[in-house]
PDB file of C-alpha atoms in Angstrom:
ATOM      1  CA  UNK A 182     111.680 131.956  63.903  1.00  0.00           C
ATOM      2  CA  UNK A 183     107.718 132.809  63.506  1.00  0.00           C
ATOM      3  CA  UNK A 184     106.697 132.183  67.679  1.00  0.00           C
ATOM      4  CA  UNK A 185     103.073 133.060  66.277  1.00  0.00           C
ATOM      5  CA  UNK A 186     102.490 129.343  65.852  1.00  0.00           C
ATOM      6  CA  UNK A 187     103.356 128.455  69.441  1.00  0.00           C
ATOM      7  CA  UNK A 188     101.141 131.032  71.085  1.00  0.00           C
ATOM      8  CA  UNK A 189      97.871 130.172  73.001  1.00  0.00           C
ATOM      9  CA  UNK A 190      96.622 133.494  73.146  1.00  0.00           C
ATOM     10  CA  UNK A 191      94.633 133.497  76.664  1.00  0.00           C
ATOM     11  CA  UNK A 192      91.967 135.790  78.515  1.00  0.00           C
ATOM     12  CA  UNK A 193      90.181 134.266  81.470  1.00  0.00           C
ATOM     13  CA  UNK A 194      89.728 137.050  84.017  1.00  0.00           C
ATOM     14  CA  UNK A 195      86.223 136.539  85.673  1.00  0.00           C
ATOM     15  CA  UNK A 196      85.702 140.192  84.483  1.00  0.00           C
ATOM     16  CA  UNK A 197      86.224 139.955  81.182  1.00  0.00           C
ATOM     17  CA  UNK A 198      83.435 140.981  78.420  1.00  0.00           C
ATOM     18  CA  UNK A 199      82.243 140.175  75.232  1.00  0.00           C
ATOM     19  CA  UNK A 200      83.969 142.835  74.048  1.00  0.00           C
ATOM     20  CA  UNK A 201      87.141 141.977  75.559  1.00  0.00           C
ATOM     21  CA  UNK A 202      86.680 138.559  73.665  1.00  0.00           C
ATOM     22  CA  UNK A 203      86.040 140.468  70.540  1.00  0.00           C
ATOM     23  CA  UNK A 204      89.729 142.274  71.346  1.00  0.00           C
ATOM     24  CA  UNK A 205      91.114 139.070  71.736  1.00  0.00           C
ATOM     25  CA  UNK A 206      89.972 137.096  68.710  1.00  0.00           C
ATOM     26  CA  UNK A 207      90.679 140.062  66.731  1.00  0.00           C
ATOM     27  CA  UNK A 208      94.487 140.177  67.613  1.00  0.00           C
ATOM     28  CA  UNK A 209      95.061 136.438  67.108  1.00  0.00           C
ATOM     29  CA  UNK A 210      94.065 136.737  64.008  1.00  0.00           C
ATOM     30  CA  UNK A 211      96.101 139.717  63.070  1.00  0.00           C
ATOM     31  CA  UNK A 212      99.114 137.987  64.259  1.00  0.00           C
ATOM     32  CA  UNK A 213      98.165 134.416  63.312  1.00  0.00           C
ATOM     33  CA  UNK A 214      98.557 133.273  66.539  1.00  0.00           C
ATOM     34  CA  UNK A 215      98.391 129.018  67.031  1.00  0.00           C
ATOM     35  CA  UNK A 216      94.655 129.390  69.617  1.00  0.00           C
ATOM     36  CA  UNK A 217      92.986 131.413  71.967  1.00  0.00           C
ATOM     37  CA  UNK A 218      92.156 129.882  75.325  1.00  0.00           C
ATOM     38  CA  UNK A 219      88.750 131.138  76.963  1.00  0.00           C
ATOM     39  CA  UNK A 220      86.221 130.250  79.561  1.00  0.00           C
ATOM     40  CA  UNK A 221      83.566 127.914  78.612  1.00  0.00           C
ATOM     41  CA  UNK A 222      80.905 130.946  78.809  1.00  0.00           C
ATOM     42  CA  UNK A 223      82.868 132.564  75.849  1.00  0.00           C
ATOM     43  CA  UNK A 224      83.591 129.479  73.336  1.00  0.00           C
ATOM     44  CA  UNK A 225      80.411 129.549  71.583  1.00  0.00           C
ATOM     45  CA  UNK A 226      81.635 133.099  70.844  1.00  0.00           C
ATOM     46  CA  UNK A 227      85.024 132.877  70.287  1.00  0.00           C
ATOM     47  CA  UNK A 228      84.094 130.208  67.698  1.00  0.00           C
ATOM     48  CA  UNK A 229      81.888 132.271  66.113  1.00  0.00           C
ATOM     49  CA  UNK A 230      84.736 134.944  65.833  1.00  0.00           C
ATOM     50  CA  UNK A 231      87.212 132.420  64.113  1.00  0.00           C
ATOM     51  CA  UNK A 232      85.138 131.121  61.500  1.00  0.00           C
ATOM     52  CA  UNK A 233      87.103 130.500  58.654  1.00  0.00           C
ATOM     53  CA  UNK A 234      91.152 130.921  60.324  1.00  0.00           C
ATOM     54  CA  UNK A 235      92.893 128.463  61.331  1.00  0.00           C
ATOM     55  CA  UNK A 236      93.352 129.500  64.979  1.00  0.00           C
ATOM     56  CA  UNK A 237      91.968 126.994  67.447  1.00  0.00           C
ATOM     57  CA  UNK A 238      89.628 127.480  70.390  1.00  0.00           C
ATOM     58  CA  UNK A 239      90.827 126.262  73.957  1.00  0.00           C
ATOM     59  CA  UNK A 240      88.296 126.111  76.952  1.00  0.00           C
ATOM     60  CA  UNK A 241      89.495 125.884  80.379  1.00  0.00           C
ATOM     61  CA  UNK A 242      87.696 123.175  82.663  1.00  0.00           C
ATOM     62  CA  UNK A 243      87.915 122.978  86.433  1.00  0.00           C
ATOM     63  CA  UNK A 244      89.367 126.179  86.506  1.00  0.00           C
ATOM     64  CA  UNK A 245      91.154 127.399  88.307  1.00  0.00           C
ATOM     65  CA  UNK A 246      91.909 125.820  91.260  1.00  0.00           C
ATOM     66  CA  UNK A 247      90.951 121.645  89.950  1.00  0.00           C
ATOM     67  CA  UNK A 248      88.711 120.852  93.137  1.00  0.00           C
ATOM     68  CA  UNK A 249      85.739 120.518  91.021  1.00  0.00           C
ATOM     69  CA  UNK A 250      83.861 116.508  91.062  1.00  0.00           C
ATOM     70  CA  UNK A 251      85.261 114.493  87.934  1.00  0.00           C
ATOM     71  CA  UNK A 252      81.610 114.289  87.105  1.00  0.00           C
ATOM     72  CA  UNK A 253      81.118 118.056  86.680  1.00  0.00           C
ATOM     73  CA  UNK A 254      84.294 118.292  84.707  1.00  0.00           C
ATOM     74  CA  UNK A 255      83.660 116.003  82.503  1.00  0.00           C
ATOM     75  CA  UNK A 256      80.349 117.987  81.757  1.00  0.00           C
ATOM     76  CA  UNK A 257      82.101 121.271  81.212  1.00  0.00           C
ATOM     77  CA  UNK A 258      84.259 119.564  79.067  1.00  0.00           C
ATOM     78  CA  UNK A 259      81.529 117.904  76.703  1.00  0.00           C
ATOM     79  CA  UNK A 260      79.484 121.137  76.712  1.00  0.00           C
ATOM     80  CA  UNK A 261      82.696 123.285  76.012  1.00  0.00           C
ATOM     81  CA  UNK A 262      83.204 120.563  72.791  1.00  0.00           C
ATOM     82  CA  UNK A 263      79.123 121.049  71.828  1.00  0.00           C
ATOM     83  CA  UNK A 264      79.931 124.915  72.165  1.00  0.00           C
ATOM     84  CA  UNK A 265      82.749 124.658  69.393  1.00  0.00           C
ATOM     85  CA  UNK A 266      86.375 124.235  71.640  1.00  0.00           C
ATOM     86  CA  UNK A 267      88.683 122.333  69.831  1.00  0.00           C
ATOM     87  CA  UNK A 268      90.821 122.017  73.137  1.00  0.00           C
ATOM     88  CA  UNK A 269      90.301 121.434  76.613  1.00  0.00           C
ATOM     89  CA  UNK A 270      92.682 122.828  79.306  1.00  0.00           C
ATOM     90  CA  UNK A 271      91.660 121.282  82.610  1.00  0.00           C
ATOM     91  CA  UNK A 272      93.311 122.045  86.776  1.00  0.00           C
ATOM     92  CA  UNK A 273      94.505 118.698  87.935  1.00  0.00           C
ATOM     93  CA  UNK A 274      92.824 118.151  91.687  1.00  0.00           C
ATOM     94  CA  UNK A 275      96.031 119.746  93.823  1.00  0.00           C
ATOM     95  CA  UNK A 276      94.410 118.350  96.784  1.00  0.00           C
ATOM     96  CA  UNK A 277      94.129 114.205  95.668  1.00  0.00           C
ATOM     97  CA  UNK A 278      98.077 114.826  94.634  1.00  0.00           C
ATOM     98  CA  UNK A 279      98.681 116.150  98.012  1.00  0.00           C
ATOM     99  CA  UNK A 280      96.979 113.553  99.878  1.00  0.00           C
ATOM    100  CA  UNK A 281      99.327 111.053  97.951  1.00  0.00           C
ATOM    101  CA  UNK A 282      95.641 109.857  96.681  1.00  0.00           C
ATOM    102  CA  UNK A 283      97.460 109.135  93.101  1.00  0.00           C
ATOM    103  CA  UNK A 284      94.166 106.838  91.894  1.00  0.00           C
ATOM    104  CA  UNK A 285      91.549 109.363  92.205  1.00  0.00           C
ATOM    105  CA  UNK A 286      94.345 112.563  90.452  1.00  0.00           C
ATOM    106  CA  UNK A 287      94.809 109.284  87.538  1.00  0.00           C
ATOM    107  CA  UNK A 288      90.663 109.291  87.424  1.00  0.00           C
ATOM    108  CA  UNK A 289      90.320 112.640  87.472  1.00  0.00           C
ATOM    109  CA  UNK A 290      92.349 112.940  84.381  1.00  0.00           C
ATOM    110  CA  UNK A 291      91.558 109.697  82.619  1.00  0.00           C
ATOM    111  CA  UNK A 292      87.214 110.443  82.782  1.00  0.00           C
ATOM    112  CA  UNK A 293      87.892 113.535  80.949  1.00  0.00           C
ATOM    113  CA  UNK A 294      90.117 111.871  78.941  1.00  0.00           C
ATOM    114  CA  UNK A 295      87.553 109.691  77.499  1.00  0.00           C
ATOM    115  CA  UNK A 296      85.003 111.733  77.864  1.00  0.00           C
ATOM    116  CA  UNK A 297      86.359 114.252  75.057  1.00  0.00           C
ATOM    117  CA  UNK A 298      88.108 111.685  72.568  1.00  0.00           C
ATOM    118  CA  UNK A 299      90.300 112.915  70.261  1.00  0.00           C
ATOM    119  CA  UNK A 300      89.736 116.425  70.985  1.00  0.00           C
ATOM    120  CA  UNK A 301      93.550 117.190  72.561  1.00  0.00           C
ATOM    121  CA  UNK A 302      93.447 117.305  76.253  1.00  0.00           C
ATOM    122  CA  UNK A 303      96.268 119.689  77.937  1.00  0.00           C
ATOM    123  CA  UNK A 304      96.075 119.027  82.014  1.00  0.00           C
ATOM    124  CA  UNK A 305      97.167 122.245  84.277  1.00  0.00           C
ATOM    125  CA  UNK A 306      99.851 120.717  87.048  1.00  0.00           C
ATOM    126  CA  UNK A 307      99.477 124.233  88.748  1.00  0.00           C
ATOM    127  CA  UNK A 308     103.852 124.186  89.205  1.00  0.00           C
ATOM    128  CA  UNK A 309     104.065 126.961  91.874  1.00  0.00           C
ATOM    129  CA  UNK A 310     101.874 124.898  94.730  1.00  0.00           C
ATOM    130  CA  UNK A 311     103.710 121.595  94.250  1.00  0.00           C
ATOM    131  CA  UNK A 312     107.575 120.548  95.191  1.00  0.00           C
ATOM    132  CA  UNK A 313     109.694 118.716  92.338  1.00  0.00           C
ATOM    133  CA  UNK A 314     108.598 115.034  93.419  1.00  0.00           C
ATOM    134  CA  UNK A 315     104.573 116.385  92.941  1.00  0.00           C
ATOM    135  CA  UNK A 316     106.135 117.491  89.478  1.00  0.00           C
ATOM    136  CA  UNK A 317     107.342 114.371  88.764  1.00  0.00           C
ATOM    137  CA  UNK A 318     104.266 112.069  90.355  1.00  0.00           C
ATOM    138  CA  UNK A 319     102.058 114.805  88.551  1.00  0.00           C
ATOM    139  CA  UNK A 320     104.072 113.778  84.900  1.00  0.00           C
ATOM    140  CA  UNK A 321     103.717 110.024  85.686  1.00  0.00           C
ATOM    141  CA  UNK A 322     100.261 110.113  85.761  1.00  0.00           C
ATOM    142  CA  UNK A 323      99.424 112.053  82.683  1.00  0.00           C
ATOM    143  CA  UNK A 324     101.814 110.177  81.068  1.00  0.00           C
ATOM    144  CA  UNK A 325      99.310 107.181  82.384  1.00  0.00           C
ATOM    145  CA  UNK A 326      96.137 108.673  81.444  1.00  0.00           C
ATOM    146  CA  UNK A 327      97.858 109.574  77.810  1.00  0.00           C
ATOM    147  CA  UNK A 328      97.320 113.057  78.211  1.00  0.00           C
ATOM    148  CA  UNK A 329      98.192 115.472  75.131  1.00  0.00           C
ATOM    149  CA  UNK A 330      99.799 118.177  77.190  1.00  0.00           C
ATOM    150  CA  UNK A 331     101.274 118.897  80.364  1.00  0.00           C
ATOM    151  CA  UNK A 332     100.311 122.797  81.132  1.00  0.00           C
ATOM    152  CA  UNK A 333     102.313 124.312  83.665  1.00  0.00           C
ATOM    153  CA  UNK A 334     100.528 127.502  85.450  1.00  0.00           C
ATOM    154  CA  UNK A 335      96.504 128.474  85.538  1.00  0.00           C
ATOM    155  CA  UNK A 336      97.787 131.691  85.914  1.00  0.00           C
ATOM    156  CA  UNK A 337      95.926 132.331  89.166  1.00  0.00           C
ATOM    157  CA  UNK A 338      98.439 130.786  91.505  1.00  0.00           C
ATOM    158  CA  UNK A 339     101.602 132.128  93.367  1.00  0.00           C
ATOM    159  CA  UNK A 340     103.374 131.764  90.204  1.00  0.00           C
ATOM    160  CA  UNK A 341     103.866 130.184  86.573  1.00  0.00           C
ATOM    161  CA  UNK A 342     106.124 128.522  84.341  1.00  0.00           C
ATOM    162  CA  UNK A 343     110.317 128.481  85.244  1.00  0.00           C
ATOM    163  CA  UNK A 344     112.500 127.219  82.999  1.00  0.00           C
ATOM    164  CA  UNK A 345     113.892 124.955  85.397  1.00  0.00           C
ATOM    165  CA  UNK A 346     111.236 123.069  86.263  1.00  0.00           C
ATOM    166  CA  UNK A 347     109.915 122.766  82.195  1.00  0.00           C
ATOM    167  CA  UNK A 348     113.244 120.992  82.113  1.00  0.00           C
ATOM    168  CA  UNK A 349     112.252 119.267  84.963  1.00  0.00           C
ATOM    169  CA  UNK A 350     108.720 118.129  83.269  1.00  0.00           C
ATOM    170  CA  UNK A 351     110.808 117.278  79.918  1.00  0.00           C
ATOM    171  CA  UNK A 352     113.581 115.098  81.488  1.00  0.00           C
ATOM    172  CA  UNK A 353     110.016 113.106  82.760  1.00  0.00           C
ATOM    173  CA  UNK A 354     107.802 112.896  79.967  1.00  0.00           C
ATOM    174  CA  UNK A 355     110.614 112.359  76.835  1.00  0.00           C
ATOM    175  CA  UNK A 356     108.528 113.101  74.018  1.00  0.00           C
ATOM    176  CA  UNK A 357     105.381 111.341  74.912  1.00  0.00           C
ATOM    177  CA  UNK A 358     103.524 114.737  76.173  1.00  0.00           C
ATOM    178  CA  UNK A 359     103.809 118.264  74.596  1.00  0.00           C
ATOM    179  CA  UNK A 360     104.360 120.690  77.084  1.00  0.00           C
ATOM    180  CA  UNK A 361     102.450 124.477  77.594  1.00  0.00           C
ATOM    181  CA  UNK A 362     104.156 126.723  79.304  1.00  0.00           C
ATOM    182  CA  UNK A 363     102.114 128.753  80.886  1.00  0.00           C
ATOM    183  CA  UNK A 364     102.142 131.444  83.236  1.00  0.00           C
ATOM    184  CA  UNK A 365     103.623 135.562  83.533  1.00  0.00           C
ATOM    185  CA  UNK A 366     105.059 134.854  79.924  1.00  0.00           C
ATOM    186  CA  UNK A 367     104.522 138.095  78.643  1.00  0.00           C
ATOM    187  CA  UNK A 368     107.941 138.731  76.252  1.00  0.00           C
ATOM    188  CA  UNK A 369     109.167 137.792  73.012  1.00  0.00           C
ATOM    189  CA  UNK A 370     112.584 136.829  74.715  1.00  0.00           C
ATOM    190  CA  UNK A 371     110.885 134.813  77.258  1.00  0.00           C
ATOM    191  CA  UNK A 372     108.626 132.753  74.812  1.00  0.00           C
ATOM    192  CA  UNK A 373     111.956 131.650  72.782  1.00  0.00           C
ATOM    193  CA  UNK A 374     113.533 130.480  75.686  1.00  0.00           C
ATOM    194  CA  UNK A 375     110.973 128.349  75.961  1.00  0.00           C
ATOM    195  CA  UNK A 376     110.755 127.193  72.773  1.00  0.00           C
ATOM    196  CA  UNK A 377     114.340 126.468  72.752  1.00  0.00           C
ATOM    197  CA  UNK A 378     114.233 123.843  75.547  1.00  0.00           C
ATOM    198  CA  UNK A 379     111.509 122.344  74.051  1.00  0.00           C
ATOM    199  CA  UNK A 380     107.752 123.473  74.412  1.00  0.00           C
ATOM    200  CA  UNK A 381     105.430 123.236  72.107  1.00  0.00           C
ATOM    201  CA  UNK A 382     102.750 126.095  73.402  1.00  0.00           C
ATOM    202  CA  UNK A 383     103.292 129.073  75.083  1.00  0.00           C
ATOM    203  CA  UNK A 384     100.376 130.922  77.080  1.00  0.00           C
ATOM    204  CA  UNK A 385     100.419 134.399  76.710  1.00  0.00           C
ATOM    205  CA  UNK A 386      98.174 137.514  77.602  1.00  0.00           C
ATOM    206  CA  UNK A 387      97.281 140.830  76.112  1.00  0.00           C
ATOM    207  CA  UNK A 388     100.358 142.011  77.758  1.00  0.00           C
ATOM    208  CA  UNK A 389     102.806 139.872  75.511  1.00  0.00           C
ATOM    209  CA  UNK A 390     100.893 141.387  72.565  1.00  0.00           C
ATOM    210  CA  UNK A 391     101.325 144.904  73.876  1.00  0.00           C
ATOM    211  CA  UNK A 392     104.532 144.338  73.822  1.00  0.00           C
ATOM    212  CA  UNK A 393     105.605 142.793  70.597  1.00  0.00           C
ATOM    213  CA  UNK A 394     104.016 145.536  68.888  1.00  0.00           C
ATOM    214  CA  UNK A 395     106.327 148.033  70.337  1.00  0.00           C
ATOM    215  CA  UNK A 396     109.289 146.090  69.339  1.00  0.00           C
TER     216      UNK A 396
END
């Protein structure tokens, strides 16, 4: 099977350069990988660097830890889509879901929603910092606000994506949201496992393409 299709191909450490960017774009399109996923400073760019592929341009919104005002996310968002992203990857507010506050997490979600359209929306549940019910209560309400994807890991938590709890998100959502799993994914092996229970993205770093070209 040909993974390249599933990979979001991701750099969003606040140190990362231009030239890191240029890295990045460079090696998606030598291995024809599905998108990149960047910080908003970095789409115009990463655009730019894609002309004429396929390969798609994520942005990440809220990022990383969600607490950001709906209002400000749904700028990022719109200014991300002016800048050329053709996907928006935003931190569901942790904090509302914790508080049991499930009309202001459904708000959250749904303002961005319609703020961006059509442009596919994938919403990070951040898995590590929540228990199986805040899974599931998480999944209900994307599957509410019609969300595109449910994205497990920011990356910048405790940890990412298990394969227990993607079944977990699956058994929830059926088929009406994609899942991303996301999150210290950095193997071939790993990524099919995935795959095989049924994602449809898989975030990986430099480090995954490190090492599939030693294999």
């Amino acid at each position: 099977m040909d993974i390249s299709k599933y990979i979001d191909y991701t750099l969003l450490s606040p140190t990362t350069t231009e030239r890191n960017i240029i890295d990045l774009c460079h090696e998606a399109k030598k291995n024809k990988f599905y998108a990149v996923c960047v910080s908003s400073s970095y789409v115009a760019l990463a655009k730019q660097l894609l002309e004429q592929t396929s390969i798609k341009v994520c942005s990440v919104i809220g990022f990383p830890l969600g607490s950001t005002a709906t209002p400000s996310k749904v700028y990022e968002a719109n200014q991300a889509i002016s800048d050329g992203a053709d996907e928006i990857d935003m931190v569901i507010n942790l904090g509302f879901l914790k508080s049991k506050n499930y009309v202001s997490v459904l708000k959250d979600i749904s303002d961005v929603k319609f703020a961006i359209g059509e442009t596919p929306l994938k919403v990070i549940i951040e898995v590590s910092e929540l228990n199986k019910n805040e899974i599931i209560k998480a999944c209900e309400i994307s599957l509410d606000a019609k969300v595109d994807y449910i994205k497990t890991s920011s990356g910048f938590s405790k940890g990412g994506a298990t394969l227990t709890v993607v079944k977990i998100i699956k058994k929830t959502v059926k088929d009406s949201i994609k899942i991303c799993a996301s999150g210290g994914i950095d193997d071939i092996e790993t990524v099919q496992k995935y795959i095989d229970i049924g994602v449809s993205r898989v975030c990986v770093s430099s480090d995954f393409n490190k090492k599939k070209q030693s294999i």
